[in-house]
PDB file of C-alpha atoms in Angstrom:
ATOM      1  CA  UNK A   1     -56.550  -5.454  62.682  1.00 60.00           C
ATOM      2  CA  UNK A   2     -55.473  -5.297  66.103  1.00 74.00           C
ATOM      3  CA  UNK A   3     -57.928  -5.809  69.367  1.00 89.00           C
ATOM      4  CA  UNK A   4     -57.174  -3.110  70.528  1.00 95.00           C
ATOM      5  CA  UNK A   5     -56.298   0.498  68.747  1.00 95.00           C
ATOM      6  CA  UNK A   6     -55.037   3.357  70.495  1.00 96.00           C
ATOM      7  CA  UNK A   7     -55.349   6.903  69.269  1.00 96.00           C
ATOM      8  CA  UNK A   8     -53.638   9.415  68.823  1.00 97.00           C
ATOM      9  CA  UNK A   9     -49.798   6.993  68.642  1.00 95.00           C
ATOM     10  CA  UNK A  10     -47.876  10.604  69.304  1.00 97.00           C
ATOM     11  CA  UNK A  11     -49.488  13.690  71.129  1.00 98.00           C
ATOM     12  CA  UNK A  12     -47.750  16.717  71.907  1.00 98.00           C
ATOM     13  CA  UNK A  13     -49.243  19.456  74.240  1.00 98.00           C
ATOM     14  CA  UNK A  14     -48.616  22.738  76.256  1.00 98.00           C
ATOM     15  CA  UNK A  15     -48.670  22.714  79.867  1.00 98.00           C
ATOM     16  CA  UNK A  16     -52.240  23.535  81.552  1.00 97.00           C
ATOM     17  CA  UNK A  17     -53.830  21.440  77.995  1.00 98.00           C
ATOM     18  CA  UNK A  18     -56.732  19.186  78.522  1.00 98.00           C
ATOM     19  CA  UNK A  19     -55.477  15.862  77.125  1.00 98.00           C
ATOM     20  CA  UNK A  20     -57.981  12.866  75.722  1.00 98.00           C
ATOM     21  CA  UNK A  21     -56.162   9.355  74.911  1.00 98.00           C
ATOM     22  CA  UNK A  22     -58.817   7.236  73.237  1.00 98.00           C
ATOM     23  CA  UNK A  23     -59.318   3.352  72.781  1.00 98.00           C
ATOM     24  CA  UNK A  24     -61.329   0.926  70.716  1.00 97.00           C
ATOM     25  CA  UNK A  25     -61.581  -3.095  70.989  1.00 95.00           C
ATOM     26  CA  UNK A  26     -63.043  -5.385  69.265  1.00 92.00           C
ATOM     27  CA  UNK A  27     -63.996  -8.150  71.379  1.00 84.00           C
ATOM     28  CA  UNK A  28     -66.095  -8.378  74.226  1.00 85.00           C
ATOM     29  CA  UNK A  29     -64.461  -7.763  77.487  1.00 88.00           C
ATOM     30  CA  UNK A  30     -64.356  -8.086  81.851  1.00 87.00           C
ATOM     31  CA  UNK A  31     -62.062  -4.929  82.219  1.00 91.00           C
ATOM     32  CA  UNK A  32     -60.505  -2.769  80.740  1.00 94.00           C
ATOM     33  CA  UNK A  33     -57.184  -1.139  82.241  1.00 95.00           C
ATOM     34  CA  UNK A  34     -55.234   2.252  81.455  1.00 97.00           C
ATOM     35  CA  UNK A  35     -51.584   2.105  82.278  1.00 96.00           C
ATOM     36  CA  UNK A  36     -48.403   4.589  82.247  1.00 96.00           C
ATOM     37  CA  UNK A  37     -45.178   3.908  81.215  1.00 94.00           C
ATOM     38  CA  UNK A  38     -41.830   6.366  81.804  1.00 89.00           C
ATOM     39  CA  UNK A  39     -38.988   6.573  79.951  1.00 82.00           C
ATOM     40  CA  UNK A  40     -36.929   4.054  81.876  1.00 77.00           C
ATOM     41  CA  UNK A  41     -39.917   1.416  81.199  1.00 70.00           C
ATOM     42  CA  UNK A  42     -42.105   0.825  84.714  1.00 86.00           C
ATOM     43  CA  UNK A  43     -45.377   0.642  84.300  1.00 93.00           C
ATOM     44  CA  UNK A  44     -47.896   1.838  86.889  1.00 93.00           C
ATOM     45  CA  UNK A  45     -51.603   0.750  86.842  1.00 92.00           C
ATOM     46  CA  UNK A  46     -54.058   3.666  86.543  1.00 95.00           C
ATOM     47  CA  UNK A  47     -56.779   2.205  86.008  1.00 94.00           C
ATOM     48  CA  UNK A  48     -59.153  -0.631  85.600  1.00 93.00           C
ATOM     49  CA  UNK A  49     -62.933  -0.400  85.052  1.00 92.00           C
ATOM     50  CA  UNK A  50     -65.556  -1.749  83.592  1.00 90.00           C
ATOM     51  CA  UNK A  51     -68.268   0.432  83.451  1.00 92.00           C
ATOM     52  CA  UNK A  52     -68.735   4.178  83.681  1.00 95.00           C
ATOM     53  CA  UNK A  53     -66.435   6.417  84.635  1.00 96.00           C
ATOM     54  CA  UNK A  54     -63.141   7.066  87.339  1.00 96.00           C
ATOM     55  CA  UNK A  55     -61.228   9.449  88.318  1.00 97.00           C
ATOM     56  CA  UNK A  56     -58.191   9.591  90.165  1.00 95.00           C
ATOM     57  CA  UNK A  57     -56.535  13.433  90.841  1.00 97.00           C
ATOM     58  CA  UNK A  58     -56.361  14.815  87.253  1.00 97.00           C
ATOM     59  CA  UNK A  59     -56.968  11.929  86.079  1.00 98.00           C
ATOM     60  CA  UNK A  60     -60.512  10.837  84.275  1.00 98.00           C
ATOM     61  CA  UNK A  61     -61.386   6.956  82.504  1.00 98.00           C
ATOM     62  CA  UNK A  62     -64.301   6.557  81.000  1.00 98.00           C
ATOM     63  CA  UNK A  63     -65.497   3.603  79.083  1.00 97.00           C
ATOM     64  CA  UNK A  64     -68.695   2.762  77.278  1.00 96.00           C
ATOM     65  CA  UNK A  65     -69.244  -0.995  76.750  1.00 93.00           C
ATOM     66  CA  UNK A  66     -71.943  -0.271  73.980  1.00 93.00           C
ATOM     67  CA  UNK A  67     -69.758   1.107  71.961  1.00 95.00           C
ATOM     68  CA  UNK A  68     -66.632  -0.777  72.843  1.00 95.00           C
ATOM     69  CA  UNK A  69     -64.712   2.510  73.461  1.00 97.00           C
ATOM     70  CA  UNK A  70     -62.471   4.573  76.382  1.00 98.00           C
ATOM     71  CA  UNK A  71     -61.010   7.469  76.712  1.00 98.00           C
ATOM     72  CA  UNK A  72     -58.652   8.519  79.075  1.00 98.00           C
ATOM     73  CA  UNK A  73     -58.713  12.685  80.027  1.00 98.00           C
ATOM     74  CA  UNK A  74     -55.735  14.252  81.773  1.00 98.00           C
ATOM     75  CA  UNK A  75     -56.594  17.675  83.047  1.00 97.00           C
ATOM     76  CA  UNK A  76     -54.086  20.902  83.432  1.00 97.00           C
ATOM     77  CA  UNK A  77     -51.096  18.963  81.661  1.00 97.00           C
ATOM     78  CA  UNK A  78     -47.813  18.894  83.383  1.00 97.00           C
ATOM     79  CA  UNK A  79     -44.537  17.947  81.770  1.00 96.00           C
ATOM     80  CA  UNK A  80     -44.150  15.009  84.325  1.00 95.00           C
ATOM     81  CA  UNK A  81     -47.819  13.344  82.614  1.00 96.00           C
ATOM     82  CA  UNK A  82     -44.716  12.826  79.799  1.00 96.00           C
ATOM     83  CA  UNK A  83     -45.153   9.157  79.506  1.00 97.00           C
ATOM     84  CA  UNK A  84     -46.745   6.443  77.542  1.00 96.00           C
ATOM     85  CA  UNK A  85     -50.609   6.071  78.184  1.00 97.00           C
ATOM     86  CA  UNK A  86     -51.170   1.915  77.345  1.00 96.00           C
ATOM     87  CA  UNK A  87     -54.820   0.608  77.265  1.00 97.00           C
ATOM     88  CA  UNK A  88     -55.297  -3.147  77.551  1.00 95.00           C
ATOM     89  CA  UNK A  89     -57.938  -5.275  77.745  1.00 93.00           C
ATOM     90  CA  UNK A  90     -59.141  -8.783  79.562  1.00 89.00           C
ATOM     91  CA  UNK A  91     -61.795 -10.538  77.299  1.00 81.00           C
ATOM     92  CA  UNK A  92     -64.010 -12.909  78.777  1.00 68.00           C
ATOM     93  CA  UNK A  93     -62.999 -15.278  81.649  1.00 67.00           C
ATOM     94  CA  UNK A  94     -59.336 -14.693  80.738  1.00 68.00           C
ATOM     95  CA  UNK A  95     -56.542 -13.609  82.873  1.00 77.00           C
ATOM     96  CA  UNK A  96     -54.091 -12.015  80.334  1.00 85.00           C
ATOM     97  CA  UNK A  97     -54.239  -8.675  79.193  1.00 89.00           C
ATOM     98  CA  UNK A  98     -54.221  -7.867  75.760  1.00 92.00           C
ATOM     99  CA  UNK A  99     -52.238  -4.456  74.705  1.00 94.00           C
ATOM    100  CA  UNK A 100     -52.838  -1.312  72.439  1.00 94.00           C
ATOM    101  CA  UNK A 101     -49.600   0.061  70.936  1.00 91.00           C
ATOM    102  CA  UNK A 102     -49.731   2.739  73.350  1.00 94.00           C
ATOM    103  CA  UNK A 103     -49.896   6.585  73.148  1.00 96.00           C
ATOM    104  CA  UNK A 104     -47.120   9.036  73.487  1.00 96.00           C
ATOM    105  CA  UNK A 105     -47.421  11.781  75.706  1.00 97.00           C
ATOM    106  CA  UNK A 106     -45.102  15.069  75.772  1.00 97.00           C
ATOM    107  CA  UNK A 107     -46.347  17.749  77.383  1.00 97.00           C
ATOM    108  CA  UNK A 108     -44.794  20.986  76.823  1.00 97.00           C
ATOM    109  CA  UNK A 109     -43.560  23.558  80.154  1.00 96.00           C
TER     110      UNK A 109
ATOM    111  CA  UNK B   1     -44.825  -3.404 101.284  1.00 57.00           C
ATOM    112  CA  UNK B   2     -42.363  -4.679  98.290  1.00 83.00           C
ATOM    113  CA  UNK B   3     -43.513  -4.451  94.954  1.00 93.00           C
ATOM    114  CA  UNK B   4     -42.705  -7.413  92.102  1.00 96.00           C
ATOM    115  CA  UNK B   5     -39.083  -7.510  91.649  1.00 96.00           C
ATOM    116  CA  UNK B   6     -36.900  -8.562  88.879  1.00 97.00           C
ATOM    117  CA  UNK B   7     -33.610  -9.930  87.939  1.00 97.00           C
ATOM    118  CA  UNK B   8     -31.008  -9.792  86.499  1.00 97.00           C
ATOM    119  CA  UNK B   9     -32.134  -5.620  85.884  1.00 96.00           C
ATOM    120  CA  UNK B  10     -29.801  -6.373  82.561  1.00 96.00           C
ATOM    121  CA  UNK B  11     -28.560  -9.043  80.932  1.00 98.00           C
ATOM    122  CA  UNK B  12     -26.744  -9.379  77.656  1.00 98.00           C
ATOM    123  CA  UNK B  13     -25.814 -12.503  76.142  1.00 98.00           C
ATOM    124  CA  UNK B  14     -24.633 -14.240  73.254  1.00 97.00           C
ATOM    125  CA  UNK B  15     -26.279 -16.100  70.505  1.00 97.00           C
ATOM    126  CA  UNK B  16     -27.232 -20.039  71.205  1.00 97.00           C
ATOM    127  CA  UNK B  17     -26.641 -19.525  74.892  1.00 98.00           C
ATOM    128  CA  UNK B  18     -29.508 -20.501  77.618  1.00 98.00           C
ATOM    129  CA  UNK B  19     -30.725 -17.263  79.920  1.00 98.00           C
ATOM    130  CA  UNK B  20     -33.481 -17.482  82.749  1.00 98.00           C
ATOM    131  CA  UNK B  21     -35.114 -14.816  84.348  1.00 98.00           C
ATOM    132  CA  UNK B  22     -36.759 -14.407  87.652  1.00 98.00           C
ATOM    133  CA  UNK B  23     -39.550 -12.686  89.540  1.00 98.00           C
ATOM    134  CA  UNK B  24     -40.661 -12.164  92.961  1.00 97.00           C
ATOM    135  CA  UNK B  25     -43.956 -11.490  92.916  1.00 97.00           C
ATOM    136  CA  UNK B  26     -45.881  -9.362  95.810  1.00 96.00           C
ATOM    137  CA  UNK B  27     -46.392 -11.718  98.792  1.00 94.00           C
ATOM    138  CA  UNK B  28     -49.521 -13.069  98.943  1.00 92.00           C
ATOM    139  CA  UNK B  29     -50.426 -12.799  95.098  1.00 94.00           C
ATOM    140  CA  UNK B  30     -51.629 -15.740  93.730  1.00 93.00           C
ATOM    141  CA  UNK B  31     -51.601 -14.541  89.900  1.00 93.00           C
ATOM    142  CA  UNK B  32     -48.248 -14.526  88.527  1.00 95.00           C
ATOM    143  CA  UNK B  33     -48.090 -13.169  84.126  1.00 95.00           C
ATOM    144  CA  UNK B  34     -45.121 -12.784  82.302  1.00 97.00           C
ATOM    145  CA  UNK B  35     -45.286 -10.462  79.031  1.00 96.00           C
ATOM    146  CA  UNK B  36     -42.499  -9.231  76.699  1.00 96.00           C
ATOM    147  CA  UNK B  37     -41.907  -5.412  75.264  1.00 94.00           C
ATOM    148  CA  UNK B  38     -40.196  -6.153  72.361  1.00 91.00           C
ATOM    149  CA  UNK B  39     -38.122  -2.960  70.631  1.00 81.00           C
ATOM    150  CA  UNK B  40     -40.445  -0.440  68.736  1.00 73.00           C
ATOM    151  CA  UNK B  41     -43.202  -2.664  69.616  1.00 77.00           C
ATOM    152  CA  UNK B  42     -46.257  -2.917  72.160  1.00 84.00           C
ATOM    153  CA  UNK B  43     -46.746  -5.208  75.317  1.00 92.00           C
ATOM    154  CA  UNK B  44     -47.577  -9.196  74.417  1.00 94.00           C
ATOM    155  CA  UNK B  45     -48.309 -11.690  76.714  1.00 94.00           C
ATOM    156  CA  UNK B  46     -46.478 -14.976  77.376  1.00 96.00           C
ATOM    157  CA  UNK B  47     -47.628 -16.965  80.413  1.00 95.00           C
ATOM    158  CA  UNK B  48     -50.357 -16.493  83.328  1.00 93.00           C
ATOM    159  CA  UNK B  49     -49.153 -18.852  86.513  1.00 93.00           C
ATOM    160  CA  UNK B  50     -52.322 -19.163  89.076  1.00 92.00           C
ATOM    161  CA  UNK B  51     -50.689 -20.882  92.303  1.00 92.00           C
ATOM    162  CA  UNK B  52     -48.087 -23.082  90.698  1.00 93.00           C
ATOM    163  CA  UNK B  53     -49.697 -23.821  87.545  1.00 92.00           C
ATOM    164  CA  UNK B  54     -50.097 -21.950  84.416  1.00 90.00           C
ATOM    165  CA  UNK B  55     -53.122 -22.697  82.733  1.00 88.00           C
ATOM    166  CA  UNK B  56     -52.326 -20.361  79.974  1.00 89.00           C
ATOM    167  CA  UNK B  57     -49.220 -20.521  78.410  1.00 91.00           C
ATOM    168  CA  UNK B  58     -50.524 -19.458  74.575  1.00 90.00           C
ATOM    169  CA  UNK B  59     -48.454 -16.538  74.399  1.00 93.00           C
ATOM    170  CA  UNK B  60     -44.684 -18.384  74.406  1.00 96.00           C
ATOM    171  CA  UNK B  61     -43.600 -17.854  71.453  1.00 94.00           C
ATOM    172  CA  UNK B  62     -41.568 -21.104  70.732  1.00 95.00           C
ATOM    173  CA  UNK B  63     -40.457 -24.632  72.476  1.00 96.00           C
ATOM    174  CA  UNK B  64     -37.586 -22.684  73.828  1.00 98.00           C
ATOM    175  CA  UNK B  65     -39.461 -20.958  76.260  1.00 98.00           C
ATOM    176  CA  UNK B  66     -40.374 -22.268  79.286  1.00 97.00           C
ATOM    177  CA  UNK B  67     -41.116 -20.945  82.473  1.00 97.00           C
ATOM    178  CA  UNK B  68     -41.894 -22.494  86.508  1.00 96.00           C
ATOM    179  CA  UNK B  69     -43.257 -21.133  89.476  1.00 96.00           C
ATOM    180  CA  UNK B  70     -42.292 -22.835  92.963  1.00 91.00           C
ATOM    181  CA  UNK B  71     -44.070 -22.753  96.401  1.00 90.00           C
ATOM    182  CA  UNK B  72     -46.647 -20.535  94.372  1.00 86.00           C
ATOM    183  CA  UNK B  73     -44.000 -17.372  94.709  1.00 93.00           C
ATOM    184  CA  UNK B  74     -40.972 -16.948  92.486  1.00 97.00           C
ATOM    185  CA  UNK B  75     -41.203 -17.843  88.710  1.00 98.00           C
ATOM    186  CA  UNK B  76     -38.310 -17.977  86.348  1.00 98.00           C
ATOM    187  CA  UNK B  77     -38.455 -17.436  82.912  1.00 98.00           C
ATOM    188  CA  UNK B  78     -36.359 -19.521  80.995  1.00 98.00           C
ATOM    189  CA  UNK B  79     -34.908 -18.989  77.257  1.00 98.00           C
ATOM    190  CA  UNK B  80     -33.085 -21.791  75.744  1.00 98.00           C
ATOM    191  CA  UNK B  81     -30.672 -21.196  72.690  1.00 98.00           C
ATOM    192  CA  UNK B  82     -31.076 -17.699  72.455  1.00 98.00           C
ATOM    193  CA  UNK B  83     -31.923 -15.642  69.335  1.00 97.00           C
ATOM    194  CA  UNK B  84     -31.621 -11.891  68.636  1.00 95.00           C
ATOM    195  CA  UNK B  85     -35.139 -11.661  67.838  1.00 94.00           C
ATOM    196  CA  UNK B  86     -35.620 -12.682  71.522  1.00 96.00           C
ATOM    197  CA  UNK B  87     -33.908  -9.125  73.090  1.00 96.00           C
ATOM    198  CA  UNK B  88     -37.061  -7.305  74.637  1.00 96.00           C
ATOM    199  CA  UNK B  89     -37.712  -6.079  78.064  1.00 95.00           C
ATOM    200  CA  UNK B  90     -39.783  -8.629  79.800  1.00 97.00           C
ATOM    201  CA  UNK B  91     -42.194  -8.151  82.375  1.00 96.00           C
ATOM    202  CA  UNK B  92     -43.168  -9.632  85.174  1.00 96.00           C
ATOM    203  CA  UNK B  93     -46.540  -8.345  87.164  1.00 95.00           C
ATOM    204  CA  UNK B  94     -48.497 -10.525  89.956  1.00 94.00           C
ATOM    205  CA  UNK B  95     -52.311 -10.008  90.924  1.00 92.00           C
ATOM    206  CA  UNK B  96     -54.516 -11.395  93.751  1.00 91.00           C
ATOM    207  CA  UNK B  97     -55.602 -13.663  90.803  1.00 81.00           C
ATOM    208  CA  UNK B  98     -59.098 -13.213  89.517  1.00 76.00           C
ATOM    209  CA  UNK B  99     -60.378 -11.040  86.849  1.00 74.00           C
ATOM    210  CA  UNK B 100     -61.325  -8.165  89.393  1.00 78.00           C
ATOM    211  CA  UNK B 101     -58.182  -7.394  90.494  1.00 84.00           C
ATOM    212  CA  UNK B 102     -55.499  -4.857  89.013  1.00 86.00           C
ATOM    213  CA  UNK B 103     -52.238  -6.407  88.055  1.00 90.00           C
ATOM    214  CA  UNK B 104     -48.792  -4.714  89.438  1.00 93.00           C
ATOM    215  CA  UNK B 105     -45.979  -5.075  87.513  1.00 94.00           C
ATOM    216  CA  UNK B 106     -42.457  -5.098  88.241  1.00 95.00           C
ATOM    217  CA  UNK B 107     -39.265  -2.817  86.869  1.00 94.00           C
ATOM    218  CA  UNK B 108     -38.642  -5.862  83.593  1.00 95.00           C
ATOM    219  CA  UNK B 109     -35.531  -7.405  82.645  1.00 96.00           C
ATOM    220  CA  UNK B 110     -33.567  -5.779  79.525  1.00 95.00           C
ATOM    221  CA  UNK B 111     -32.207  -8.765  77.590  1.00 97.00           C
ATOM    222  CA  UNK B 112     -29.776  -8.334  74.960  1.00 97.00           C
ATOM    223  CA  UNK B 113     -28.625 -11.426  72.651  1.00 97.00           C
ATOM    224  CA  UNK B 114     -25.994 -10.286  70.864  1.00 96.00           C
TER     225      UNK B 114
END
């Protein structure tokens, strides 16, 4: 079983959709981070957080330690949110992140 | 300000030959990680540099990888007697260093063994 476990792999949506990524670990962690990869293969840090909630634009993290779970929201879907959505985690005093499989993302015009 | 940059953007080589790899982190970052996005699978780390040392290197996969970082800037990744199982993209992304701090990654190097 992997650390960490990314749902849904492949998500397909219509424009103007609200869109929920989710992700589980197993291990106790310091952060947690949510990052997007194009097609083309950058990756852009979203975000990182440890506790409660962020938001940035349409953009929503939440994470609840309890439970060893976040979720990442995208709100009114637009074809350029297309992308891979890649949760990864940094357990104790480490420094190197350890990756879900990533999620999918198409979104529809 | 510059972001982490990477080179060669490509590189294909053959079989049994050596290849090395090199990033320029963001000035000033102290934190310097090297991971590899092999085809059809996810993001797995290799080394974490902190100033010029690298006190985690579990992640290289086998004695033929090695890897440097000089004057606490520019690393090179190095991979010695290549193997097709070693074409990925790699990745290169620095940090302030420090477990609060986001990590920024640069554009990766496509290698290719053929």
């Amino acid at each position: 079983k992997n650390e960490v476990e990314q749902s849904p792999q492949n998500l397909t949506a219509q424009e103007g959709e609200f869109i929920t990524i989710n992700c589980s670990y197993s291990v106790g962690i310091s952060a947690l981070h949510w990052l997007q990869q194009h097609p083309g293969g950058g990756i852009v840090s979203l975000f990182m957080l440890s506790s409660g909630k962020k938001k940035h634009g349409r953009l929503i993290a939440t994470i609840n330690i309890q439970e060893k779970h976040s979720s990442l929201h995208i709100t009114a879907s637009h074809p350029r949110d297309s992308a891979v959505y890649i949760c990864a985690v940094r357990s104790g005093g480490n420094e190197k992140l350890t990756f879900g499989t990533g999620t999918r993302l198409t979104i529809i015009p | 300000g510059a972001g982490v940059s990477q080179s060669p953007s490509n590189k294909v080589t053959e079989k049994g030959k050596d290849v090395e790899l090199r990033c320029d982190p963001i000035s000033g970052h102290t934190a310097l990680y090297w991971y590899r996005q092999s085809l059809g699978q996810g993001l797995e780390f290799l080394i974490y540099f902190q100033g010029n040392s690298a006190p985690d290197k579990s992640g290289l996969p086998s004695d033929r990888f090695s890897a440097e970082r000089t004057g606490g800037s520019v690393s090179t990744l190095t991979i010695q007697r290549t193997q097709q199982e070693d074409s990925a993209v790699y990745l290169c992304a620095s940090s302030l260093g420090g477990i609060q701090y986001e990590q920024y990654f640069g554009p990766g190097t496509r290698l290719t063994v053929t």
